[in-house]
Structure formats: C-alpha cells, structure tokens
PDB file of C-alpha atoms in Angstrom:
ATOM      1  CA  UNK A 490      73.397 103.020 111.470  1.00  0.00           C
ATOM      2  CA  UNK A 491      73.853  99.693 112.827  1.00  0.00           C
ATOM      3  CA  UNK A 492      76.633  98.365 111.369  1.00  0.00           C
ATOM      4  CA  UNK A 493      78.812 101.415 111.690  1.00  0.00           C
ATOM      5  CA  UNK A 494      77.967 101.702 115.450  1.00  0.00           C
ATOM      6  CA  UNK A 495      79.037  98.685 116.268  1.00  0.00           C
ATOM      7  CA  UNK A 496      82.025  98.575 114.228  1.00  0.00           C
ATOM      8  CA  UNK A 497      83.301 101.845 116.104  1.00  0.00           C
ATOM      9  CA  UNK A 498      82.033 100.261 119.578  1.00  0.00           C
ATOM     10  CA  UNK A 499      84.432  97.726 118.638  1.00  0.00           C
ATOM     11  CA  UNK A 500      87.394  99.534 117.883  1.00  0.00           C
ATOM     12  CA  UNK A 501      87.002 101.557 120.945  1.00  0.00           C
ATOM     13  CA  UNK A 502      86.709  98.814 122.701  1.00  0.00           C
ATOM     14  CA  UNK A 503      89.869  97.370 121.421  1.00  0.00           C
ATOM     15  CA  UNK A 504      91.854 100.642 122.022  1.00  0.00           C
ATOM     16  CA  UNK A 505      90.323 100.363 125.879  1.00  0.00           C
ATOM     17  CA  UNK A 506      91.932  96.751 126.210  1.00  0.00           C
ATOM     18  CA  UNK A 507      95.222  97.360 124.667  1.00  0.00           C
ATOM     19  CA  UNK A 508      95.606 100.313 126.678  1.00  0.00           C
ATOM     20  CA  UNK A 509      95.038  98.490 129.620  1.00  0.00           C
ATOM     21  CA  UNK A 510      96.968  95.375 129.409  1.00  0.00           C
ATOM     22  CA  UNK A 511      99.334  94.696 132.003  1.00  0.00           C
ATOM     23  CA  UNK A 512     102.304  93.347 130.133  1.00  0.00           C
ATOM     24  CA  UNK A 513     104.378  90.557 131.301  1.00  0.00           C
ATOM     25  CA  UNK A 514     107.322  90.060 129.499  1.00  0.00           C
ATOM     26  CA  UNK A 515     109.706  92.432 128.210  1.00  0.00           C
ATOM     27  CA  UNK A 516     111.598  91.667 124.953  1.00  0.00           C
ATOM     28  CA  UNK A 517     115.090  93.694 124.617  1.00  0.00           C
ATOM     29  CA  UNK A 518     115.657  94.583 120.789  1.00  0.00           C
ATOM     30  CA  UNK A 519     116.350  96.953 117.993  1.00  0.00           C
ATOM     31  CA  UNK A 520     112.480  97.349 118.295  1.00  0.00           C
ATOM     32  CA  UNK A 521     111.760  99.447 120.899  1.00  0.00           C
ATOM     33  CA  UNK A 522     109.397  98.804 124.033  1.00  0.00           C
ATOM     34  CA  UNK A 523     108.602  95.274 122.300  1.00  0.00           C
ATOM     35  CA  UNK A 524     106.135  93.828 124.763  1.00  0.00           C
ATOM     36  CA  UNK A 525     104.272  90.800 124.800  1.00  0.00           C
ATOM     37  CA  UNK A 526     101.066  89.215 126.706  1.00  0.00           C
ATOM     38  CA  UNK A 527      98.218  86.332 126.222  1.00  0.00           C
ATOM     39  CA  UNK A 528      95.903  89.044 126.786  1.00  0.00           C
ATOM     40  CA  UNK A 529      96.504  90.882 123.756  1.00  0.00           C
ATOM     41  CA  UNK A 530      95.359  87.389 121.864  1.00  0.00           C
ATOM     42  CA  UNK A 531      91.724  87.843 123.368  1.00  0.00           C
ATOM     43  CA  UNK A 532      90.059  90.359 121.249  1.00  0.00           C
ATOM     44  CA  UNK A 533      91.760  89.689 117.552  1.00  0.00           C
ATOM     45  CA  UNK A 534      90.868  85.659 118.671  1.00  0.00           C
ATOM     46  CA  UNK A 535      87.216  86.573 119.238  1.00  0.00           C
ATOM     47  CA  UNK A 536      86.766  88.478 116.087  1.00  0.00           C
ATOM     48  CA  UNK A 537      88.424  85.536 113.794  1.00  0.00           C
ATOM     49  CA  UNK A 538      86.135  82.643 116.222  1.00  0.00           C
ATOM     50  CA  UNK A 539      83.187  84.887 115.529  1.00  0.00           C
ATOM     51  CA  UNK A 540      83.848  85.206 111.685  1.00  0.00           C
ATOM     52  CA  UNK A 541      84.040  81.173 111.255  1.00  0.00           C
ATOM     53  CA  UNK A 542      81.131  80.300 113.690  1.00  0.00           C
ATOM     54  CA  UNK A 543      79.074  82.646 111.855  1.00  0.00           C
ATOM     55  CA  UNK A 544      79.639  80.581 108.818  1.00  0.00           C
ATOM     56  CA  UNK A 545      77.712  77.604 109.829  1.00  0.00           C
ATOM     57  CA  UNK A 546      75.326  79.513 112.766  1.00  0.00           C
ATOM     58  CA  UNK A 547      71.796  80.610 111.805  1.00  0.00           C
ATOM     59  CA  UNK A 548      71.814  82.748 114.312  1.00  0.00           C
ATOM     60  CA  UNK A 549      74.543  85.091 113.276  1.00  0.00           C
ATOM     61  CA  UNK A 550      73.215  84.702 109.342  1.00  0.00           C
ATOM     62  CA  UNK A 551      70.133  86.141 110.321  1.00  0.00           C
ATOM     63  CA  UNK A 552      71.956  88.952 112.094  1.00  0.00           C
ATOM     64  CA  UNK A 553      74.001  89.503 108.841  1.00  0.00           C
ATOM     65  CA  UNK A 554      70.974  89.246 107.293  1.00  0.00           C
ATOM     66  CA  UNK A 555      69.303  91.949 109.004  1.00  0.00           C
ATOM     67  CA  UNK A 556      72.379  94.052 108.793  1.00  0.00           C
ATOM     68  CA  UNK A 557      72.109  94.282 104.957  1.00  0.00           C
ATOM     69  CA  UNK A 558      68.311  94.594 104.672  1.00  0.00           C
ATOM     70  CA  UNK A 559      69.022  97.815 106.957  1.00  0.00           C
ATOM     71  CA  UNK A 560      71.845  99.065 104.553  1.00  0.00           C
ATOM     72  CA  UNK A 561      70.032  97.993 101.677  1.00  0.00           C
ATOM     73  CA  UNK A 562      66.521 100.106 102.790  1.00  0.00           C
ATOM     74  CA  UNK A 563      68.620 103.505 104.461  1.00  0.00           C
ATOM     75  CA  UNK A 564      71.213 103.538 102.313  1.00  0.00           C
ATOM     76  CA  UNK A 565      71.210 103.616  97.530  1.00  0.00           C
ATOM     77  CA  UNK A 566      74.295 105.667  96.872  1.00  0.00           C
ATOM     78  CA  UNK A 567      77.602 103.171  97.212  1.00  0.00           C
ATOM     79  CA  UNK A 568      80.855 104.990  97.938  1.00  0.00           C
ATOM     80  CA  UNK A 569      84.303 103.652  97.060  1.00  0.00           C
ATOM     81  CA  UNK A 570      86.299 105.241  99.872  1.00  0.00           C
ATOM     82  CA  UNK A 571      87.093 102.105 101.071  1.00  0.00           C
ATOM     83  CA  UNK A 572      88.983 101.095  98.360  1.00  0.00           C
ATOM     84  CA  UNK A 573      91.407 103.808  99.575  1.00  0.00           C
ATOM     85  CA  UNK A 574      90.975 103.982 103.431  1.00  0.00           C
ATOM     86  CA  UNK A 575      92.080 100.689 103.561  1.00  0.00           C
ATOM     87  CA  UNK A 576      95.882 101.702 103.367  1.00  0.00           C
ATOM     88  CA  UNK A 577      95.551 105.157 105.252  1.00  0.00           C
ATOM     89  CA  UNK A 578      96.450 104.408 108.472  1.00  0.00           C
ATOM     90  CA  UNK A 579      99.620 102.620 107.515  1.00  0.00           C
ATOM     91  CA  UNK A 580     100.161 105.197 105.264  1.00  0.00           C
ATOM     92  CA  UNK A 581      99.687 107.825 108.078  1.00  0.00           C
ATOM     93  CA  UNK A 582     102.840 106.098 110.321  1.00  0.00           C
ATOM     94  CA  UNK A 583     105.097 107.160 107.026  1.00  0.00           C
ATOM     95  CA  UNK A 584     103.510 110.719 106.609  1.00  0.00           C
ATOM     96  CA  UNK A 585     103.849 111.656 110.081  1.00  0.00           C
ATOM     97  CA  UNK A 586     107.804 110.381 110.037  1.00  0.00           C
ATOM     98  CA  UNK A 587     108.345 112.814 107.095  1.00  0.00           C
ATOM     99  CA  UNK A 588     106.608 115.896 108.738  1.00  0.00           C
ATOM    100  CA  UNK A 589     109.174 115.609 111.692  1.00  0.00           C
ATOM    101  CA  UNK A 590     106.981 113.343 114.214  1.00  0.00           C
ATOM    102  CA  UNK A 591     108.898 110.512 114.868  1.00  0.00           C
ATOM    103  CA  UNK A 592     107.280 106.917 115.926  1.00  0.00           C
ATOM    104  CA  UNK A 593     109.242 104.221 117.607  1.00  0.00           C
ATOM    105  CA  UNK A 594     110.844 102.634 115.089  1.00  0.00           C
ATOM    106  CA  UNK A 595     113.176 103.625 112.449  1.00  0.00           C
ATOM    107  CA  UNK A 596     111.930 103.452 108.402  1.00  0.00           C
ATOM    108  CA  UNK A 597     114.003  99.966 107.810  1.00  0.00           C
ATOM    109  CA  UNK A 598     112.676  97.976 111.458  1.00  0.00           C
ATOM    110  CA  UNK A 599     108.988  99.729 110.557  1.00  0.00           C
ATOM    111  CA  UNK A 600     109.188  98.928 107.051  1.00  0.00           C
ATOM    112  CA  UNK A 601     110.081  95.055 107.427  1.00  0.00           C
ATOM    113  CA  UNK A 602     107.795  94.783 110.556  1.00  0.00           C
ATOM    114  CA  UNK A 603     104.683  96.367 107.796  1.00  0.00           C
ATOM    115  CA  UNK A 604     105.754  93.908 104.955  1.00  0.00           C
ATOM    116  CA  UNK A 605     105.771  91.014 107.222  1.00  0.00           C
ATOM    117  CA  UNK A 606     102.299  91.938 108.702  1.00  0.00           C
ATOM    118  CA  UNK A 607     100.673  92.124 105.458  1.00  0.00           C
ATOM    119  CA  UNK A 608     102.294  89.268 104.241  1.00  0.00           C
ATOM    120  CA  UNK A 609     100.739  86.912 106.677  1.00  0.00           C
ATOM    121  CA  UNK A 610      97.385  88.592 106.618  1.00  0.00           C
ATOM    122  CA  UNK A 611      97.692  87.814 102.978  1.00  0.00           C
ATOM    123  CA  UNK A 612      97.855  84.935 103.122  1.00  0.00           C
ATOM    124  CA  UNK A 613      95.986  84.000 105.136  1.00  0.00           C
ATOM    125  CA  UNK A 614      92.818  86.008 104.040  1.00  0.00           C
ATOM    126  CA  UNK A 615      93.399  84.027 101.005  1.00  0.00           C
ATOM    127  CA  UNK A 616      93.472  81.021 101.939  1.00  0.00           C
ATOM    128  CA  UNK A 617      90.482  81.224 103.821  1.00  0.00           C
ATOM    129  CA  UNK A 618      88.438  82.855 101.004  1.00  0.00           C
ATOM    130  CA  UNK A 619      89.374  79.947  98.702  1.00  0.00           C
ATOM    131  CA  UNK A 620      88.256  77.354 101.393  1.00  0.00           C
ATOM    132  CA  UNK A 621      85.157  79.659 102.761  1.00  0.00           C
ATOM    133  CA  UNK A 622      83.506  79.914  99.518  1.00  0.00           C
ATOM    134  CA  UNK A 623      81.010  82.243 101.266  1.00  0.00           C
ATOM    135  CA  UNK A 624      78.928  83.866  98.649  1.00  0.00           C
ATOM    136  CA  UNK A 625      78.531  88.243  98.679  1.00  0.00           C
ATOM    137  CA  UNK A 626      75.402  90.046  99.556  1.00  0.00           C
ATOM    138  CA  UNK A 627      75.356  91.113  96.087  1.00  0.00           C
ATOM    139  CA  UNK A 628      76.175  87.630  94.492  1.00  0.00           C
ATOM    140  CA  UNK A 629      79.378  88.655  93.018  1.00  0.00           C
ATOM    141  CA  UNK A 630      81.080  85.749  93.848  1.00  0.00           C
ATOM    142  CA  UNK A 631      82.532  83.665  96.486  1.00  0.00           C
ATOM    143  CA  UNK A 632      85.060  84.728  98.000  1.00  0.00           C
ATOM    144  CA  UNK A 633      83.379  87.053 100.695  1.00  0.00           C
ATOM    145  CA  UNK A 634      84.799  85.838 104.153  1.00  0.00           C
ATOM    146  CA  UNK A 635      87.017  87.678 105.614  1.00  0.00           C
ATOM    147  CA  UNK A 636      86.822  90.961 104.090  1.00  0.00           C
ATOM    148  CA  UNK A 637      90.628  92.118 102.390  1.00  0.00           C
ATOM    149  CA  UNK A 638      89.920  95.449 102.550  1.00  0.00           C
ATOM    150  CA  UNK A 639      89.077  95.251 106.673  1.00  0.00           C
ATOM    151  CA  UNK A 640      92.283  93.114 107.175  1.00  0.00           C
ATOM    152  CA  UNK A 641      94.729  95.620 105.420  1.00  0.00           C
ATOM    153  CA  UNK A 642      92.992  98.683 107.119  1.00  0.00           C
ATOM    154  CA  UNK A 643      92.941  97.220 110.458  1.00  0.00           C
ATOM    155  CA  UNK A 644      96.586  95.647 109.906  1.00  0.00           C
ATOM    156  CA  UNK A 645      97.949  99.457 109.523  1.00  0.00           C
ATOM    157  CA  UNK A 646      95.686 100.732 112.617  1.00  0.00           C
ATOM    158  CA  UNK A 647      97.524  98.353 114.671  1.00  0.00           C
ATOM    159  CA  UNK A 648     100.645  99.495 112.692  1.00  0.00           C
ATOM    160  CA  UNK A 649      99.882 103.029 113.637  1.00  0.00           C
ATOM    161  CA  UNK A 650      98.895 102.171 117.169  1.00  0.00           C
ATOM    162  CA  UNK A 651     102.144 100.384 117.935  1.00  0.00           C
ATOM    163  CA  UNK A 652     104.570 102.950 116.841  1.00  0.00           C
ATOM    164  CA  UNK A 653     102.711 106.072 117.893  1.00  0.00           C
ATOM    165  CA  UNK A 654     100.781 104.924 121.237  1.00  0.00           C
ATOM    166  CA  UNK A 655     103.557 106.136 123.638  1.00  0.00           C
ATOM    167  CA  UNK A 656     103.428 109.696 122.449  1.00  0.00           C
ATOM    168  CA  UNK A 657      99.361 110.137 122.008  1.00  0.00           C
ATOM    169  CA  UNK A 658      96.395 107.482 121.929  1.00  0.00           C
ATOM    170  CA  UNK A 659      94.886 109.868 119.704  1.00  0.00           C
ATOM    171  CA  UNK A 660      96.815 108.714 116.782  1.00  0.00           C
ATOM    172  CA  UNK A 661      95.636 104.928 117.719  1.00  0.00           C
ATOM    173  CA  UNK A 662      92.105 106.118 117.803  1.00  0.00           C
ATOM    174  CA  UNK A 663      92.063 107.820 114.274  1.00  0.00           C
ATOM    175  CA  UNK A 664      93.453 104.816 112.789  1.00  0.00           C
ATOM    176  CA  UNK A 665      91.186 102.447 114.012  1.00  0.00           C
ATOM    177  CA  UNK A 666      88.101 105.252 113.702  1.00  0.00           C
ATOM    178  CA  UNK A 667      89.419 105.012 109.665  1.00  0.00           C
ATOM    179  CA  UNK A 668      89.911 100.846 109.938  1.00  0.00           C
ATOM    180  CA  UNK A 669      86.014 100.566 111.348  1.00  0.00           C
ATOM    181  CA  UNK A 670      84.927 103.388 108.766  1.00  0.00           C
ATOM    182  CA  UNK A 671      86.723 101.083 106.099  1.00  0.00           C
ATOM    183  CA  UNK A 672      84.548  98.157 107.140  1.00  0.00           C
ATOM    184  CA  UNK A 673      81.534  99.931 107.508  1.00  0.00           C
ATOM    185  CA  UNK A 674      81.735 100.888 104.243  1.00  0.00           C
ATOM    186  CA  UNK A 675      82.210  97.130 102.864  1.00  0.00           C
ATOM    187  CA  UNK A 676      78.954  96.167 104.431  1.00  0.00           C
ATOM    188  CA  UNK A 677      77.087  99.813 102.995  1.00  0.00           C
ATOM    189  CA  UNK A 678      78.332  99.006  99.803  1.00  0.00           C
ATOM    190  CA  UNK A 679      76.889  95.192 100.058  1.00  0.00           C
ATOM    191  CA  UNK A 680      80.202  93.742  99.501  1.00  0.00           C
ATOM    192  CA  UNK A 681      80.881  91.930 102.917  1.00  0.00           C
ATOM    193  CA  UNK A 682      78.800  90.522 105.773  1.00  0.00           C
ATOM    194  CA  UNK A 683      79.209  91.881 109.449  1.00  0.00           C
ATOM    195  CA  UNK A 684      80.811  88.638 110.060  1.00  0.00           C
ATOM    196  CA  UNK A 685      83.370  89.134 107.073  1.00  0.00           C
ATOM    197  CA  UNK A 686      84.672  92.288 108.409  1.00  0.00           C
ATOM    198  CA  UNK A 687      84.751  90.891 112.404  1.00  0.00           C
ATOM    199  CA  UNK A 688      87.442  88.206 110.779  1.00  0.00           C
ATOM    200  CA  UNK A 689      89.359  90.679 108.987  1.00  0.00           C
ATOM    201  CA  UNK A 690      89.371  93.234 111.412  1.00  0.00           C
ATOM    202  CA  UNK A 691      90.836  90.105 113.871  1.00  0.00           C
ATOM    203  CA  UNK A 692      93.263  88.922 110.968  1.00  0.00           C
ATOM    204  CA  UNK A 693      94.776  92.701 110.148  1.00  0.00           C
ATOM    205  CA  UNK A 694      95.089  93.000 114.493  1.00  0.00           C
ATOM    206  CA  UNK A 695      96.772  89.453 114.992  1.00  0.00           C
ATOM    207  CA  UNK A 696      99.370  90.252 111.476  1.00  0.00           C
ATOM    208  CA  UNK A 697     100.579  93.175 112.960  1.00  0.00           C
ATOM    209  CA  UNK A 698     101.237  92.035 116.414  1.00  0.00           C
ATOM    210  CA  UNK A 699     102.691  88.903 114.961  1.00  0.00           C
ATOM    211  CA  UNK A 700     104.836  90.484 113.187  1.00  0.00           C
ATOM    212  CA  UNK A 701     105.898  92.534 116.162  1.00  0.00           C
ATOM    213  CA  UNK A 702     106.550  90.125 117.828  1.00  0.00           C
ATOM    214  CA  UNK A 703     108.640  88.241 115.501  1.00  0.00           C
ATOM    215  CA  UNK A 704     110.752  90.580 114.252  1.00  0.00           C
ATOM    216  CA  UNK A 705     113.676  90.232 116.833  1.00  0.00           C
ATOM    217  CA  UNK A 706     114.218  87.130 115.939  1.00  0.00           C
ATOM    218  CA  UNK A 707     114.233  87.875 112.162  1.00  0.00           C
ATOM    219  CA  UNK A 708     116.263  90.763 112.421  1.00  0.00           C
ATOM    220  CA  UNK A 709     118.736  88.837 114.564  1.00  0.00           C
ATOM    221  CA  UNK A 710     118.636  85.689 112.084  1.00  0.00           C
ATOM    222  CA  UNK A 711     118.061  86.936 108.583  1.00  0.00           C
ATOM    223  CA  UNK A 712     118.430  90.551 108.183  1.00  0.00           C
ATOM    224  CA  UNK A 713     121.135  91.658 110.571  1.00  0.00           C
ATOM    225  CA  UNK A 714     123.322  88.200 108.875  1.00  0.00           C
ATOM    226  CA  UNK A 715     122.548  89.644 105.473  1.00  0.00           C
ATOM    227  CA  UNK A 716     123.483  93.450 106.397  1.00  0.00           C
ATOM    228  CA  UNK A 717     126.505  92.216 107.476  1.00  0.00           C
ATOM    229  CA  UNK A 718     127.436  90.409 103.889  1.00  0.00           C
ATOM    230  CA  UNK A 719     125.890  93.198 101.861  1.00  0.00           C
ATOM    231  CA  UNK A 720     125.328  96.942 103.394  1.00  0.00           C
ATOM    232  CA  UNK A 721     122.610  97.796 100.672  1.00  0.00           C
ATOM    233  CA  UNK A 722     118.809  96.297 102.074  1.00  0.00           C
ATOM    234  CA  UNK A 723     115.943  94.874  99.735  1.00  0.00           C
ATOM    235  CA  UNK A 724     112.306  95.219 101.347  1.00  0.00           C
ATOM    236  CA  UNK A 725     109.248  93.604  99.419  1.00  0.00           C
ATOM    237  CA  UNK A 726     106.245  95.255 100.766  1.00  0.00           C
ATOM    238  CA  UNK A 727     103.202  92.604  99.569  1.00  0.00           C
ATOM    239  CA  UNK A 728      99.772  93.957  99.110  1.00  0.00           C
ATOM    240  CA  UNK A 729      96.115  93.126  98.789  1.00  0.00           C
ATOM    241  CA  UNK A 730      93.295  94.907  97.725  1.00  0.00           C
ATOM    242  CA  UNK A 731      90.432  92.584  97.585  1.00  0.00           C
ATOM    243  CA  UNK A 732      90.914  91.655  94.026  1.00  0.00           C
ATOM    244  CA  UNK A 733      95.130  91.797  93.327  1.00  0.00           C
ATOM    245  CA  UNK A 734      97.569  90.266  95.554  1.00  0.00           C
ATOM    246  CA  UNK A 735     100.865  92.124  94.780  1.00  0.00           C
ATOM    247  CA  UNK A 736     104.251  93.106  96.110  1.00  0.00           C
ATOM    248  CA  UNK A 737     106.415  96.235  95.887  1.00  0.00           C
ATOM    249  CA  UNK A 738     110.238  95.908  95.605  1.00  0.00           C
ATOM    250  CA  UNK A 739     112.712  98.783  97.490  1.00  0.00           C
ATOM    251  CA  UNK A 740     116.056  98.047  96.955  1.00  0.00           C
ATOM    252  CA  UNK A 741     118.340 100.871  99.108  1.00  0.00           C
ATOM    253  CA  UNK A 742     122.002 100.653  97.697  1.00  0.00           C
TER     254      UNK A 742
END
C-alpha cells in the first residue's frame, strides 16, 4: 500500500542519515555520548516544512487526496492498534532496562529527558491543531494536522534510538518500523492525511533530540540544585493521545 511504503521508506531513510552523521561537537555530561550537529535538523525540518506547505498547496492535497481514495477502496476493516503503538517504543527503552539490557542512560536522566520530549511535542502539536483547523478525512472535526498519535510514537522511536543505538541499530529500526506502522495506520483508519503524519513524525523526532540536547543544562540548573536541597525526585511524565492531554506524577522519596 502506498501510504505504508512510503512511511517505512521514510523511516529507513531517517535511520540511514542519523547513522551517518558526522558529529561535530561533543557535549560532556551526566548524559552519555551527548552529541550534537545541524545535520540532524534536516530530516525532522523537512517533515514539519512539508506538513505546513501542504496546508495551502494543491498539489500535495491532491496527493493526500489520492492517498485516502486508495485506503478508502483497498482497505473497510479499521484497526485501533494505533491507539496503542503509539507509546511502544518508549515503552520498549523501560522493558528492555528491566530484563537486564541496559541503554545509556540511567531511569532518572531517561525519565526527565522522555517527560521533557513529550512535553514540548505537546505542546506544540496543540497549538498547531488549534491554529491549523485542518478538517479529517472522515469529517470528525478539525483538529487533524499534525497527527498526536505519529508525534508520540515517533518521539519514543527517537527515544529508543538514542539510548540503544550504540549497542544494536536493530533496536532503532523496530522502533521506528512501529512509529511508521503507527502512522500508517492513522491514514488506513481515515483519521489523518499523509501530510498530518509527515509533521508529527518531524515534531516527535525534533522533541526528543531537543530534549537531548537540553538536558545538561537542566540537570545542571534545575534538577541537580533541587537534589541537592531535597534527596527525594518528582518526575511529571505529560501525555497525549489524540484526544486527552495528561500528565503522570512519580514522586521517589
């Protein structure tokens, strides 16, 4: 099918990039291997300047057009995976950390570096649905562009990809295999347009390496300060699901 295709084309495409960036700068921290380059801008950049020109071009609304009216003819039965997928590969950085195989960072750096990811892809998918207005395929309402579900499943591949890339790209691939699968399913169940999930997928991949590479200057300036003060830690782990915006609360004592 179309729309899956290209949706794993991209993320294989993405993997082949980030694999072969050379990296520039070199940021010593309690994150390990914290690198940064322009480079890794490029493809997240192009998805999210795809999403918005597609908004306004013809020519990508009659390619989202004849995405759906291929989905619509091939495909009746609609499958709610997605609702679920979304959070697997995130979820899949914990469950490998509790069956012995250890990613890069410990549970409180990987924990804060997650919740800060998803909070600014949040936010920002948010904001841009309430200023988008883009109607649904299926006329549900109007808050189509970007896609939620895309942004938190591709948020967590990059999770997964970061903390897991040094020991096997095999564990990067699955999670952004799942991430396209979760987007591919948002278009086969008419929910989102091609150009929905593009903007997500961008948004979830730009959260997560933000948040990367913020965090040494959080943890130097906020949560180091307050470990010092008070040895238990707090984590609020936000959430959104396409419908709820949420957060969790940990408090460790």
């Amino acid at each position: 099918m179309k729309s899956l295709y290209l949706l794993v084309l991209l993320s294989t495409s993405i993997l082949t990039a980030q694999n072969n960036v050379v990296d520039t700068i070199f940021v010593q921290d309690s994150v390990k291997n914290l690198k940064f380059n322009y480079k890794q801008l490029i493809i997240p950049t192009a998805l999210i300047g795809y999403g918005l020109i597609g908004i306004e071009s013809d020519q990508i609304k009659n390619f989202n057009s004849e995405v759906q009216e291929e989905v619509t003819e091939h495909i009746d039965d609609k499958v709610t995976i997605d609702d679920f997928a979304q959070y697997a590969p995130a979820a899949a950085v914990y469950a490998l950390n509790a069956f012995g195989d250890k990613g890069k960072n410990n549970l409180r750096d990987r924990s804060i570096i997650l919740a800060s990811s998803y909070l600014m892809m949040s936010v920002t998918v948010l904001a841009l649905k309430s200023t988008t207005k883009v109607e649904r395929p299926d006329g549900s309402s109007n808050n189509s562009f970007p896609s939620g579900h895309t942004a938190t499943a591709f948020a967590g591949a990059e999770f997964l990809w970061q903390e897991y890339k040094d020991k096997s790209i095999w564990y990067g691939i699955s999670g952004y295999l799942v991430a396209a699968g979760t987007g591919a399913f948002r278009i086969i169940n008419n929910r989102h347009w091609f150009t929905d999930v593009a903007a997500g997928a961008g948004i979830g991949i730009l959260s997560t390496k933000a948040a990367y590479w913020m965090y040494p200057f959080l943890n130097k300036k906020v949560f180091t300060k307050k470990e010092k003060e008070n040895k238990g830690t707090t984590l609020i782990l936000p959430y959104y699901n396409g419908k709820e915006l949420g957060c969790n609360l940990v408090i460790q004592f």
